[in-house]
CSV table of C-alpha atoms in Angstrom, one decimal:
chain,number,residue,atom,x,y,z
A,1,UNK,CA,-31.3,-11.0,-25.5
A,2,UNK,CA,-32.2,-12.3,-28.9
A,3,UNK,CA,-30.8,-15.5,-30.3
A,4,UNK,CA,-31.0,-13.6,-33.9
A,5,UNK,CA,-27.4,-14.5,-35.3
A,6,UNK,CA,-25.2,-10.6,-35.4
A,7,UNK,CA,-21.8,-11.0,-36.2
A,8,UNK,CA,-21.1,-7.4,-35.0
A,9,UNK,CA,-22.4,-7.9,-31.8
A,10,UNK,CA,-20.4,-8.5,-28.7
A,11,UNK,CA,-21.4,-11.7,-27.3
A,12,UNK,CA,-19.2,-11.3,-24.9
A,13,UNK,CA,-20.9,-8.8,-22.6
A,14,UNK,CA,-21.9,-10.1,-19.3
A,15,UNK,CA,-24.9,-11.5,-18.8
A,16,UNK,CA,-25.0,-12.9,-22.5
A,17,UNK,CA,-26.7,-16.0,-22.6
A,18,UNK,CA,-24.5,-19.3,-23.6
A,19,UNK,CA,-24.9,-22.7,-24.7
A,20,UNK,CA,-22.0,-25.4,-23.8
A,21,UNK,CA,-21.8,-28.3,-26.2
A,22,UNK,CA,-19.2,-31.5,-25.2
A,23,UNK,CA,-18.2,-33.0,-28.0
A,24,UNK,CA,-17.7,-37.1,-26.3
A,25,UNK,CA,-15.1,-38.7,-28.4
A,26,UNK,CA,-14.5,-41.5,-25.7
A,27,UNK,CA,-10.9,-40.7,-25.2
A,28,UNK,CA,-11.2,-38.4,-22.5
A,29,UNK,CA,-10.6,-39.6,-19.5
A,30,UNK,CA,-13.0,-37.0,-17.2
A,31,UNK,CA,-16.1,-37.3,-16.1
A,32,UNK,CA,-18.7,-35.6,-19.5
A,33,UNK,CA,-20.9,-33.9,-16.0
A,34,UNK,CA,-17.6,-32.7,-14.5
A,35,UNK,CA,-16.2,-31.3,-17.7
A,36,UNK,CA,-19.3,-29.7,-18.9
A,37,UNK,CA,-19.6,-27.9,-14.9
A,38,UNK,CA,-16.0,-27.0,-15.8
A,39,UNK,CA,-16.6,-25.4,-18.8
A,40,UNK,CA,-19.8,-23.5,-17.4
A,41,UNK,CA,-17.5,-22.3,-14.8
A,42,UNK,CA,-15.4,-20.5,-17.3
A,43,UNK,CA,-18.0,-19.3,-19.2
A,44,UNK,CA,-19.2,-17.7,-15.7
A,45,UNK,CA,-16.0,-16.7,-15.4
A,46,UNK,CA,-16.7,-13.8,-17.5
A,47,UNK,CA,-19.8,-13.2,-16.3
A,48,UNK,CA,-22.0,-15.4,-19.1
A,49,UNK,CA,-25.0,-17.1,-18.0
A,50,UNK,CA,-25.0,-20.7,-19.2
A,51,UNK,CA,-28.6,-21.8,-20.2
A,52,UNK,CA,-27.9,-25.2,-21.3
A,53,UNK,CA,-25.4,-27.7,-21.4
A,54,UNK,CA,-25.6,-30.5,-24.0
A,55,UNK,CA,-23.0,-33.9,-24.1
A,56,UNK,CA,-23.1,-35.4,-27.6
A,57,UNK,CA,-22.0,-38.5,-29.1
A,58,UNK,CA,-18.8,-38.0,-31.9
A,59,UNK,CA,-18.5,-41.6,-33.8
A,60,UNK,CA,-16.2,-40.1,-36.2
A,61,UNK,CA,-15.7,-35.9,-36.5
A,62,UNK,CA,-17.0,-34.5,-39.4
A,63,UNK,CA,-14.0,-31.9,-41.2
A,64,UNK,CA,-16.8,-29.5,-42.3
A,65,UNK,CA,-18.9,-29.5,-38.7
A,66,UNK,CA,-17.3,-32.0,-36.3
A,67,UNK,CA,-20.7,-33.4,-35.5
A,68,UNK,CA,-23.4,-34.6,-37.2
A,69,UNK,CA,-26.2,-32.8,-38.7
A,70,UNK,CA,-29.1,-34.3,-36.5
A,71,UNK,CA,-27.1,-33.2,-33.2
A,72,UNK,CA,-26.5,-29.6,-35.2
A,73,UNK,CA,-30.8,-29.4,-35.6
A,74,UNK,CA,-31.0,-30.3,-31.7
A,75,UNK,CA,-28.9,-27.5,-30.7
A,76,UNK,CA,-30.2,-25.0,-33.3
A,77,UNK,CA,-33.5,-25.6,-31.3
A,78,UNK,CA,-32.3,-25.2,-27.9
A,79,UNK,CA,-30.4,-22.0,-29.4
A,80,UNK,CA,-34.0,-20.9,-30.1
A,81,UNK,CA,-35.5,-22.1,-27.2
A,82,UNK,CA,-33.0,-20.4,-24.8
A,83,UNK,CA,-32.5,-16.8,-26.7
A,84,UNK,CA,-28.7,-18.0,-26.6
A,85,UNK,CA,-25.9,-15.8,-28.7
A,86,UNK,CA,-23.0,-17.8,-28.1
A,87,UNK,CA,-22.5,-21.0,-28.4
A,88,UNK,CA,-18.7,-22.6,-26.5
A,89,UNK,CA,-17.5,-26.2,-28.0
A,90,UNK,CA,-15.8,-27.7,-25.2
A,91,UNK,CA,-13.3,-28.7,-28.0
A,92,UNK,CA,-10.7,-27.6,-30.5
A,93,UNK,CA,-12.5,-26.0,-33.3
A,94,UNK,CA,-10.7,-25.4,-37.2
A,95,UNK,CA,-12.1,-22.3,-38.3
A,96,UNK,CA,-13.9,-24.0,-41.1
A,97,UNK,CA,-16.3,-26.1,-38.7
A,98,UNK,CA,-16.5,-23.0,-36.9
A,99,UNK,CA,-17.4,-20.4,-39.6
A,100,UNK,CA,-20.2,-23.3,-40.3
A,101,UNK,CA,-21.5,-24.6,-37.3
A,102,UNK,CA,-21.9,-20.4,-36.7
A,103,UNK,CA,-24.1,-20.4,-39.7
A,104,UNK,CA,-26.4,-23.6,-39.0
A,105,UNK,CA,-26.9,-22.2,-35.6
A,106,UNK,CA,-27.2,-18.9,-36.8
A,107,UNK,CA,-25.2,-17.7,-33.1
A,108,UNK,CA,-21.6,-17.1,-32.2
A,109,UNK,CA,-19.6,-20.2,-32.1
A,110,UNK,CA,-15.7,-20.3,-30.4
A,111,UNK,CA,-14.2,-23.0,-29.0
A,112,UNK,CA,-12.2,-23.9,-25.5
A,113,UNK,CA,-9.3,-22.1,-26.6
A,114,UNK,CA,-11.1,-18.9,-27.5
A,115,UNK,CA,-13.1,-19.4,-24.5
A,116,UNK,CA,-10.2,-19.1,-22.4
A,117,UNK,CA,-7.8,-16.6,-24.1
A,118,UNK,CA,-11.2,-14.0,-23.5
A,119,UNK,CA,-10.8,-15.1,-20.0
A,120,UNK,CA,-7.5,-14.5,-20.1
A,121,UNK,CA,-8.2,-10.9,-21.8
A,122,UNK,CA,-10.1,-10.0,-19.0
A,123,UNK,CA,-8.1,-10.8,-16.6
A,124,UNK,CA,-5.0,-9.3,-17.4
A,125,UNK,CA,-3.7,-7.0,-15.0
A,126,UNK,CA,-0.1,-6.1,-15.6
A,127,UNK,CA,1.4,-4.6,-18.8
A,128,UNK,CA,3.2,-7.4,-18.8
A,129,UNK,CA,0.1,-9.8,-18.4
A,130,UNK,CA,-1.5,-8.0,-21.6
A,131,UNK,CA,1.3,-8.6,-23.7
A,132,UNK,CA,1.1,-12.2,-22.9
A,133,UNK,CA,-2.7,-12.2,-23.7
A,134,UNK,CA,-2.7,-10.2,-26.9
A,135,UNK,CA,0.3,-11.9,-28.5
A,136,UNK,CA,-1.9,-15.5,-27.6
A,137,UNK,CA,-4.9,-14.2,-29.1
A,138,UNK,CA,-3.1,-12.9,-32.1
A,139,UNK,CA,-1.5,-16.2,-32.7
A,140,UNK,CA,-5.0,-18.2,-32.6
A,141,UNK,CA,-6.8,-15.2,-34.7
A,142,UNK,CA,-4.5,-15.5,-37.6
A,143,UNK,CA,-5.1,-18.7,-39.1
A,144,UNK,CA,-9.2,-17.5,-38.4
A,145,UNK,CA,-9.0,-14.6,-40.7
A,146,UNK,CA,-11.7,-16.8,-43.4
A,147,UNK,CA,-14.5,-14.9,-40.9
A,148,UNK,CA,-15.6,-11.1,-41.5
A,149,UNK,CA,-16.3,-10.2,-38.2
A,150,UNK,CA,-13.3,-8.8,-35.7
A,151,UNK,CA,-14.9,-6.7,-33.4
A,152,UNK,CA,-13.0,-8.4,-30.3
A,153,UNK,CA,-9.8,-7.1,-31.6
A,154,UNK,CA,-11.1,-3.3,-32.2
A,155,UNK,CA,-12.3,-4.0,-28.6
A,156,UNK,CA,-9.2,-5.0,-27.0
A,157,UNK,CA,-7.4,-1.4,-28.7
A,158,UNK,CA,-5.0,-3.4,-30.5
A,159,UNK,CA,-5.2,-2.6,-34.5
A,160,UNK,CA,-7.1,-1.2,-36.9
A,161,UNK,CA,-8.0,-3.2,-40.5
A,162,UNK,CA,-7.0,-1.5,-43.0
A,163,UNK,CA,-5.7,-2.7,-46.2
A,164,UNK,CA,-3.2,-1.6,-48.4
A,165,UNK,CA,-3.3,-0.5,-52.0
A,166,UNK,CA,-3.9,-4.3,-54.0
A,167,UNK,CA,-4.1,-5.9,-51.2
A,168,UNK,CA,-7.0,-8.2,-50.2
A,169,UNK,CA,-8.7,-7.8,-46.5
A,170,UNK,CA,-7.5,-11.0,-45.5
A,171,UNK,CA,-4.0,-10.3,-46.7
A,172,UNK,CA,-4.1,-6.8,-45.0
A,173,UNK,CA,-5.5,-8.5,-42.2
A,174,UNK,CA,-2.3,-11.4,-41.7
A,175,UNK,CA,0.4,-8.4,-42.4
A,176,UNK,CA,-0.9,-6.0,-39.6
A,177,UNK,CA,-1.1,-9.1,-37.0
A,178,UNK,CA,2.7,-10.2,-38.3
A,179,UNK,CA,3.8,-7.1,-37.7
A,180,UNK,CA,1.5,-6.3,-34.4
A,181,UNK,CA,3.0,-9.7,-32.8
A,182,UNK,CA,6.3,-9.0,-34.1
A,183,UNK,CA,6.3,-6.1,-32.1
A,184,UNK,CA,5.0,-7.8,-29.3
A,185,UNK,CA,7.6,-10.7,-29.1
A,186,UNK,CA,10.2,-7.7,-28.6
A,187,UNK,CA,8.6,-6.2,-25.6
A,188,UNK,CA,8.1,-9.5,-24.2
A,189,UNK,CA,11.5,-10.4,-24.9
A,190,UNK,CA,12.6,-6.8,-22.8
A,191,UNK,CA,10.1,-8.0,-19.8
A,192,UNK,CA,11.7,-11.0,-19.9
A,193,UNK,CA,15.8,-9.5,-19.6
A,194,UNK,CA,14.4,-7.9,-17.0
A,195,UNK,CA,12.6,-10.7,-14.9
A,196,UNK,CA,15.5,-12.5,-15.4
A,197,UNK,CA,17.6,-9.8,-14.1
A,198,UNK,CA,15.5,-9.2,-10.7
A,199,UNK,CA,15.7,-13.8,-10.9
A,200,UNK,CA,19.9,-13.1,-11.0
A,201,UNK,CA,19.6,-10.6,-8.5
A,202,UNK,CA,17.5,-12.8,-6.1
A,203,UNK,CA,19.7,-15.8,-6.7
A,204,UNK,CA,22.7,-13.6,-5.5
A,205,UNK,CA,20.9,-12.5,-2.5
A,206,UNK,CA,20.0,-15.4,-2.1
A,207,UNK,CA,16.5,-16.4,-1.1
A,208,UNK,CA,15.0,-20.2,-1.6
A,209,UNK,CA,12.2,-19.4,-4.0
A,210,UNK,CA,9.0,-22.1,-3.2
A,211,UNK,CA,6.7,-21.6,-5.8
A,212,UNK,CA,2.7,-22.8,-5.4
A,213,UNK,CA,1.3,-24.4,-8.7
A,214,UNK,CA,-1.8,-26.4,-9.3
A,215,UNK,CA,-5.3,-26.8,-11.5
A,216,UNK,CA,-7.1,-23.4,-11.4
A,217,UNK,CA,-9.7,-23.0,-8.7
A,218,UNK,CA,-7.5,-25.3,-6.4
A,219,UNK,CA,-6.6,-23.2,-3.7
A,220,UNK,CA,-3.6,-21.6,-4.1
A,221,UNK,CA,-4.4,-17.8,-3.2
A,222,UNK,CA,-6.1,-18.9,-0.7
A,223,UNK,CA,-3.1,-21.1,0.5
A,224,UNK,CA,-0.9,-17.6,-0.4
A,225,UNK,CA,-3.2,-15.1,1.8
A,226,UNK,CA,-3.1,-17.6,4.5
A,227,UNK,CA,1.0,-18.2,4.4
A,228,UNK,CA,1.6,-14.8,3.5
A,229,UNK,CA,-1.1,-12.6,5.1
A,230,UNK,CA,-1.4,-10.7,1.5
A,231,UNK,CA,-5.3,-10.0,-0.1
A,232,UNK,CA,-4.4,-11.5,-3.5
A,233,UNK,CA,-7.9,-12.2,-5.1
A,234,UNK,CA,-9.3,-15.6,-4.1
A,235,UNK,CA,-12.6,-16.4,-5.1
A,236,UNK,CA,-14.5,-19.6,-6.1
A,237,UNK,CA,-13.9,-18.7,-10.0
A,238,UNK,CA,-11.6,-20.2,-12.6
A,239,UNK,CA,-8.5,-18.2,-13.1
A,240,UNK,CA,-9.1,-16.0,-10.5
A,241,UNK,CA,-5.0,-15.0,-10.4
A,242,UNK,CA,-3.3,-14.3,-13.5
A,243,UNK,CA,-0.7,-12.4,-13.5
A,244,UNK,CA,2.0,-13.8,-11.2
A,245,UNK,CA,2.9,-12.9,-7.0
A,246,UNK,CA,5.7,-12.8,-4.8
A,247,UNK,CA,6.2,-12.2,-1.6
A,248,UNK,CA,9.0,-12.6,1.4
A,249,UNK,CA,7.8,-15.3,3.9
A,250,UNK,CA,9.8,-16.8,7.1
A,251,UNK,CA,10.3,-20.6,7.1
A,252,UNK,CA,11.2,-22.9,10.2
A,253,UNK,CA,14.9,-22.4,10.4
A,254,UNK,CA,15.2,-20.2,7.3
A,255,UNK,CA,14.8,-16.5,8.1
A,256,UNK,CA,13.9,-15.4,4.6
A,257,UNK,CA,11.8,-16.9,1.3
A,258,UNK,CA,10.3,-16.2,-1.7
A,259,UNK,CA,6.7,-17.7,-2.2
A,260,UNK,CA,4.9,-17.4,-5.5
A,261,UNK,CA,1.5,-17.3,-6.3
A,262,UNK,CA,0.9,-18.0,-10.5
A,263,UNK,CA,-1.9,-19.0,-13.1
A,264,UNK,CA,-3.9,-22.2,-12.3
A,265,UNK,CA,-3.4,-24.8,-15.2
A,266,UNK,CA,-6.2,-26.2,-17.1
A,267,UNK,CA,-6.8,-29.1,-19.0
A,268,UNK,CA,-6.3,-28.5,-22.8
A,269,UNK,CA,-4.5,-25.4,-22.0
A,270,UNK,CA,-4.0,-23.3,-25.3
A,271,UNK,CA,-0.7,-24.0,-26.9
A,272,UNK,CA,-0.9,-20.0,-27.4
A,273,UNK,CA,-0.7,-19.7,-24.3
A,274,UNK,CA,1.8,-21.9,-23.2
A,275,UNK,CA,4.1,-19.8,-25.4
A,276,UNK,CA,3.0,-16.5,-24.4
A,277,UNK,CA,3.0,-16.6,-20.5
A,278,UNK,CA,6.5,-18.5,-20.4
A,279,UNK,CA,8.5,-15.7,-19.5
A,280,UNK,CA,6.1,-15.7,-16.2
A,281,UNK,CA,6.0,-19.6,-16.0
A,282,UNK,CA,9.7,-19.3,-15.7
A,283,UNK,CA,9.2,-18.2,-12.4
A,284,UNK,CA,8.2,-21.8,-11.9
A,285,UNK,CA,10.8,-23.3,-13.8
A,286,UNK,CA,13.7,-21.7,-11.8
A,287,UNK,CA,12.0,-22.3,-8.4
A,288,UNK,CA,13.9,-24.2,-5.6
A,289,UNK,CA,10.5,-25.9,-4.4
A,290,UNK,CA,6.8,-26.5,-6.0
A,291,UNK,CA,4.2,-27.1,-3.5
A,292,UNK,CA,1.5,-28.7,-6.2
A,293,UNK,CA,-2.2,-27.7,-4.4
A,294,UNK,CA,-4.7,-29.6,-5.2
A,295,UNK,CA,-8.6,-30.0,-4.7
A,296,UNK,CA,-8.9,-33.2,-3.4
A,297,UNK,CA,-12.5,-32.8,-3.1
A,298,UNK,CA,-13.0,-32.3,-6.5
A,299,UNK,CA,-14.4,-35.8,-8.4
A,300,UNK,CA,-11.6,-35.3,-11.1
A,301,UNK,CA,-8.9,-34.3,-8.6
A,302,UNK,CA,-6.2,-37.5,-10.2
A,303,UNK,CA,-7.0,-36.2,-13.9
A,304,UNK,CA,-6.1,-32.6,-12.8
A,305,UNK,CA,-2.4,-33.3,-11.3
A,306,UNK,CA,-1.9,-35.4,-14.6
A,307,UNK,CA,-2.9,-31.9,-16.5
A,308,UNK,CA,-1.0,-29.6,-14.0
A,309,UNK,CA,2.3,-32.2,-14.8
A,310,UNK,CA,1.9,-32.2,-18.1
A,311,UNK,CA,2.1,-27.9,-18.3
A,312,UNK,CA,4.9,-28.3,-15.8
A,313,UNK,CA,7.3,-31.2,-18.1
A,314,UNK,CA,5.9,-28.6,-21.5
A,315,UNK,CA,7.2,-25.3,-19.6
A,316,UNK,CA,10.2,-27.8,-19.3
A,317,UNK,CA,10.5,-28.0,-14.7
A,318,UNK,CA,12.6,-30.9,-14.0
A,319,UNK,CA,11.2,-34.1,-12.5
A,320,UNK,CA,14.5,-33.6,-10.1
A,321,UNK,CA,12.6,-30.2,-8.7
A,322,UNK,CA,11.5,-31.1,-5.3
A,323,UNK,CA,8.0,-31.0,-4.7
A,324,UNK,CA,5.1,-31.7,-2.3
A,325,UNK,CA,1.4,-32.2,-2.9
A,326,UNK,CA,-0.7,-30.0,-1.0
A,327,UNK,CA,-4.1,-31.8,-1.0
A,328,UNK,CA,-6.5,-29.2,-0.2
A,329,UNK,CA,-9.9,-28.7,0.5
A,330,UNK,CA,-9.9,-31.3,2.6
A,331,UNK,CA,-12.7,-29.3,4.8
A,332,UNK,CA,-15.0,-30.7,2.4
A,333,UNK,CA,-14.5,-33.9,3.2
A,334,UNK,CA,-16.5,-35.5,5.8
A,335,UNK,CA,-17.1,-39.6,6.8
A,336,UNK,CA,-15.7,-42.2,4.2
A,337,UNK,CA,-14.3,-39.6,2.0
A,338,UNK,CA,-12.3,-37.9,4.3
A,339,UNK,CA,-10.9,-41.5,5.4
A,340,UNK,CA,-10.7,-42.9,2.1
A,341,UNK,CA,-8.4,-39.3,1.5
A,342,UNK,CA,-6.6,-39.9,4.5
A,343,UNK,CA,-5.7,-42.9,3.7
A,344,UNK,CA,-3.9,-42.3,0.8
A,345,UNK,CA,-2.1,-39.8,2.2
A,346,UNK,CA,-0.4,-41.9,5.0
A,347,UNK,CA,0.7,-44.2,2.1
A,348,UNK,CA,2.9,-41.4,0.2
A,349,UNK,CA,5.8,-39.2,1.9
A,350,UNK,CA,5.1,-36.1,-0.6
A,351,UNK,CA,1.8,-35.5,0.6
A,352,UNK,CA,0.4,-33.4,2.7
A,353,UNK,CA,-3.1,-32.4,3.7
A,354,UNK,CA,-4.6,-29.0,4.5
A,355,UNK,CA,-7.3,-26.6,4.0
A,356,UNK,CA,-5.8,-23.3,3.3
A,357,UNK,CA,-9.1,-21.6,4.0
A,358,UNK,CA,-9.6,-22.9,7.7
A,359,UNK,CA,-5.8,-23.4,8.2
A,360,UNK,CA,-6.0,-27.0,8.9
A,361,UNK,CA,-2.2,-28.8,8.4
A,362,UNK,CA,-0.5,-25.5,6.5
A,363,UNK,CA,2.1,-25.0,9.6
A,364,UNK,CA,3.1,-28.7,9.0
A,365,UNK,CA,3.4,-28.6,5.4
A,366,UNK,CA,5.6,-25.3,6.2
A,367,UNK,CA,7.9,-27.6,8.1
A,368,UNK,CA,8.2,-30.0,5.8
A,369,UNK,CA,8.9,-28.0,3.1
A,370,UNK,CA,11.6,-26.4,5.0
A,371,UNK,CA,12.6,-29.4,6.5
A,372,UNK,CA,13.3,-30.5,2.5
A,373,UNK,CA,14.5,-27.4,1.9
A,374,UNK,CA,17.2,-27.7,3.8
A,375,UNK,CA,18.2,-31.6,4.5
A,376,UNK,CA,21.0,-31.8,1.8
A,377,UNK,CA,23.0,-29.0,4.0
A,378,UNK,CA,26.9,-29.4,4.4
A,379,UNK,CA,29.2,-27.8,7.1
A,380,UNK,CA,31.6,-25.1,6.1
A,381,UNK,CA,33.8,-22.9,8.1
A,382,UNK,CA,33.6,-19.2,6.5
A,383,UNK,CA,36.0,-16.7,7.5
A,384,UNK,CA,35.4,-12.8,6.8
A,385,UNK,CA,36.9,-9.5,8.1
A,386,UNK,CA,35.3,-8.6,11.3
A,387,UNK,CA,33.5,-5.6,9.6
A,388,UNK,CA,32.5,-7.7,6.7
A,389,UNK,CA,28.5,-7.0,8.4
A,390,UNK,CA,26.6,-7.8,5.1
A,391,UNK,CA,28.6,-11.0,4.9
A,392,UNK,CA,27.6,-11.8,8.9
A,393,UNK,CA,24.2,-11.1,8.4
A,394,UNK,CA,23.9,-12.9,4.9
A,395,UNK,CA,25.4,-16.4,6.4
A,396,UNK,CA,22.6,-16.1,9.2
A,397,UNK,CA,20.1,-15.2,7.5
A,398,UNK,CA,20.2,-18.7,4.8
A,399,UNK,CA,22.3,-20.8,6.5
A,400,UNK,CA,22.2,-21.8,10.2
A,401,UNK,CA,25.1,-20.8,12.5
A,402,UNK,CA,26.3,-23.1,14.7
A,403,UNK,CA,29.1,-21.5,16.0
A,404,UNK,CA,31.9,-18.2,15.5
A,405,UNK,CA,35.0,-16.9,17.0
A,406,UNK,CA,36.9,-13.6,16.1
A,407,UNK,CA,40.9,-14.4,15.0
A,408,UNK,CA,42.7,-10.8,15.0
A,409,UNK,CA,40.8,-9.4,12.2
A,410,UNK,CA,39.2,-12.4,11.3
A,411,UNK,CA,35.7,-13.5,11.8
A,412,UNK,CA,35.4,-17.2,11.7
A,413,UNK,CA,31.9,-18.9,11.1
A,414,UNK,CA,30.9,-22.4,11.8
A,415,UNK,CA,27.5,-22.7,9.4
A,416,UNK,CA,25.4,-25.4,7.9
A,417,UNK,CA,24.8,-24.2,3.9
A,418,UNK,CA,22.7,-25.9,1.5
A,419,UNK,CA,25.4,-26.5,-1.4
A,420,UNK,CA,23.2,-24.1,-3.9
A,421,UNK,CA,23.9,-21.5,-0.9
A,422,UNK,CA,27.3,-22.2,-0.7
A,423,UNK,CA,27.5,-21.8,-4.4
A,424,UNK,CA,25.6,-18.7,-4.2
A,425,UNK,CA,27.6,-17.4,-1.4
A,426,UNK,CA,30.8,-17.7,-3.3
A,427,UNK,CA,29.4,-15.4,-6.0
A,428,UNK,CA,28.0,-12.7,-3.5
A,429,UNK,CA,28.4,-9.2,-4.5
């Protein structure tokens, strides 16, 4: 592929050559190898081929280019030397240093966020999922409108750019993608009446929802398809889930739960998209129980939980929401590491540690989490008529029955309820 600069190309298309550039400004607190390996691995993602990958120095950002002109000549010759069209910033661009770093590099320049909202694009398997997407990529591409090019957005069938009568491209431009996210802000805002009916609905039921969160790549279909038995995609790629699971799992003691699979968190996770996919995060937000998986075998393992906590307090989960650390991966630990791991596990009683792709420790962390699940249950005595079956079979199925005896036509029930249950159960119906 030619490095010749074509702003109506799509750079997009698998197999496209890439540069990544890390911008250092010292205040990041991971690793500039690690961070550049997790860039590549989004850029792989979508099936780009990453060529090079280039840390540079930032004293002081430059408004018009962010870097300096000496580091824009080295990477204009590796752009060269390497037949690359795209060019990714591991950093936020303004779409002023973008617009000119693409013309002293003569190639396609976009930033982390652009990087992953294309991801995200591509990803995208529910109606639902493309709402989120589109209104996110919308929200970045309207303050970018000072390019000419917008082939990505003829390519993802959302609009056409047509201006009318007076009107200016750019102006035509903003007014179709007002209107266009206008539009989808109200579907989303349907999608989410509805998940938060079929939330109600399971709430009345009810069933202790245990949600799995964590940094993307960290384990958690994996962990899901081994709790669950399900085939949810789980590869060794970034943002391999999207779009949000559930499914009905038995816990020791409790007969029925919910577990769901969602997004992996990144660091510097779009703001766009934040806002867009909270109507799925709030699966998250209302869940009884997070088990947070991590990769403990990955070298920036403490600086991904601080990122994953960060999305969790901005989504707005409540420190109170109990929670347990799945450390995972802990297959690829062998020696020192593995005891160095081990050790700090045995010094914390939220930790737990498992590979979820050989099985090692999940039936224990099952037990503790329904262990925690249900350790603040209260005795109550419930009566109900004896043909009230649904009532019967609702007390045994979340609470734990330790005893009953029929009174004329009375049944009485001697059960151990969680005081959410209890609550729950009063509202039944």
């Amino acid at each position: 592929m030619s490095g010749g600069f074509d702003r109506d190309r799509d750079d997009f298309a698998r197999g496209a050559r890439a540069i990544i550039i890390l911008p250092e400004h010292g205040l990041n607190p991971r690793d500039a190898d690690a961070r550049l390996a997790e860039t590549a691995g989004l850029a792989e993602a979508i099936g780009l081929v990453v060529v090079d990958k280039i840390a540079v120095r930032v004293r002081a950002p430059k408004p018009a280019t962010l870097i300096g002109s000496g580091q824009i000549e080295a990477i204009a010759v590796s752009v060269r030397m390497e037949e690359a069209g795209l060019v990714i910033f591991d950093a936020a661009l303004t779409p002023v240093q973008q617009r000119n770093l693409e013309k002293a590099l003569e190639a396609k320049v976009i930033d982390r966020t652009g990087l992953i909202l294309e991801i995200f694009g591509e990803r995208a398997a529910t109606a639902e999922g493309r709402l989120q997407v589109e209104l996110a990529h919308l929200d970045y591409q309207a303050g970018r409108l000072v390019r000419s090019w917008t082939h990505l957005e003829r390519q993802r069938g959302g609009f056409g750019f047509l201006g009318g009568p007076g009107e200016t491209q750019i102006e035509a431009d903003r007014r179709l993608i007002r209107d266009r996210m206008a539009r989808l802000k109200r579907e989303l805002e349907a999608v989410t009446r509805t998940r938060g009916l079929h939330r109600d609905r399971r709430q009345r039921a009810p069933w202790p929802v245990v949600a799995l969160v964590g940094y993307t790549n960290a384990g958690k279909s994996t962990l899901f398809n081994r709790v669950t038995g399900a085939d949810v995609m789980a590869e060794d790629l970034l943002f391999a889930t999207l779009d949000p699971t559930l499914r009905q799992i038995s816990l020791p003691g409790i007969d029925k739960a919910i577990l769901s699979d969602t997004v992996g968190f990144v660091s510097d996770l779009p703001t766009q998209l934040v806002a867009a996919f909270k109507a799925t995060l709030e699966e998250v937000v209302s869940a009884d129980f997070l088990i947070h998986v991590r990769d403990i075998a990955h070298p920036d393992s403490a600086t991904q939980c601080a990122d994953v906590e960060k999305v969790l307090r901005e989504i707005g989960v409540a420190d109170t929401t109990p929670r347990f650390e799945a450390w995972n991966k802990l297959d690829l630990l062998a020696g020192d590491a593995r005891a160095d791991v081990e050790g700090d596990a045995s010094r914390r009683d939220d930790v737990m540690l498992i590979s979820a792709l050989a099985g090692e420790g999940v039936a224990d962390l099952l037990t503790r989490v329904a262990a925690r699940l249900t350790e603040a249950h209260r005795r109550y005595t419930v009566t109900l008529d004896v043909g009230d079956g649904a009532g019967a079979a609702w007390l045994h199925a979340h609470g734990e029955v330790l005893g009953q005896h029929v009174d004329g036509e009375h049944a009485i029930y001697d059960v151990r309820l969680s005081e959410r249950d209890w609550d729950r159960f009063a509202v039944r119906g």
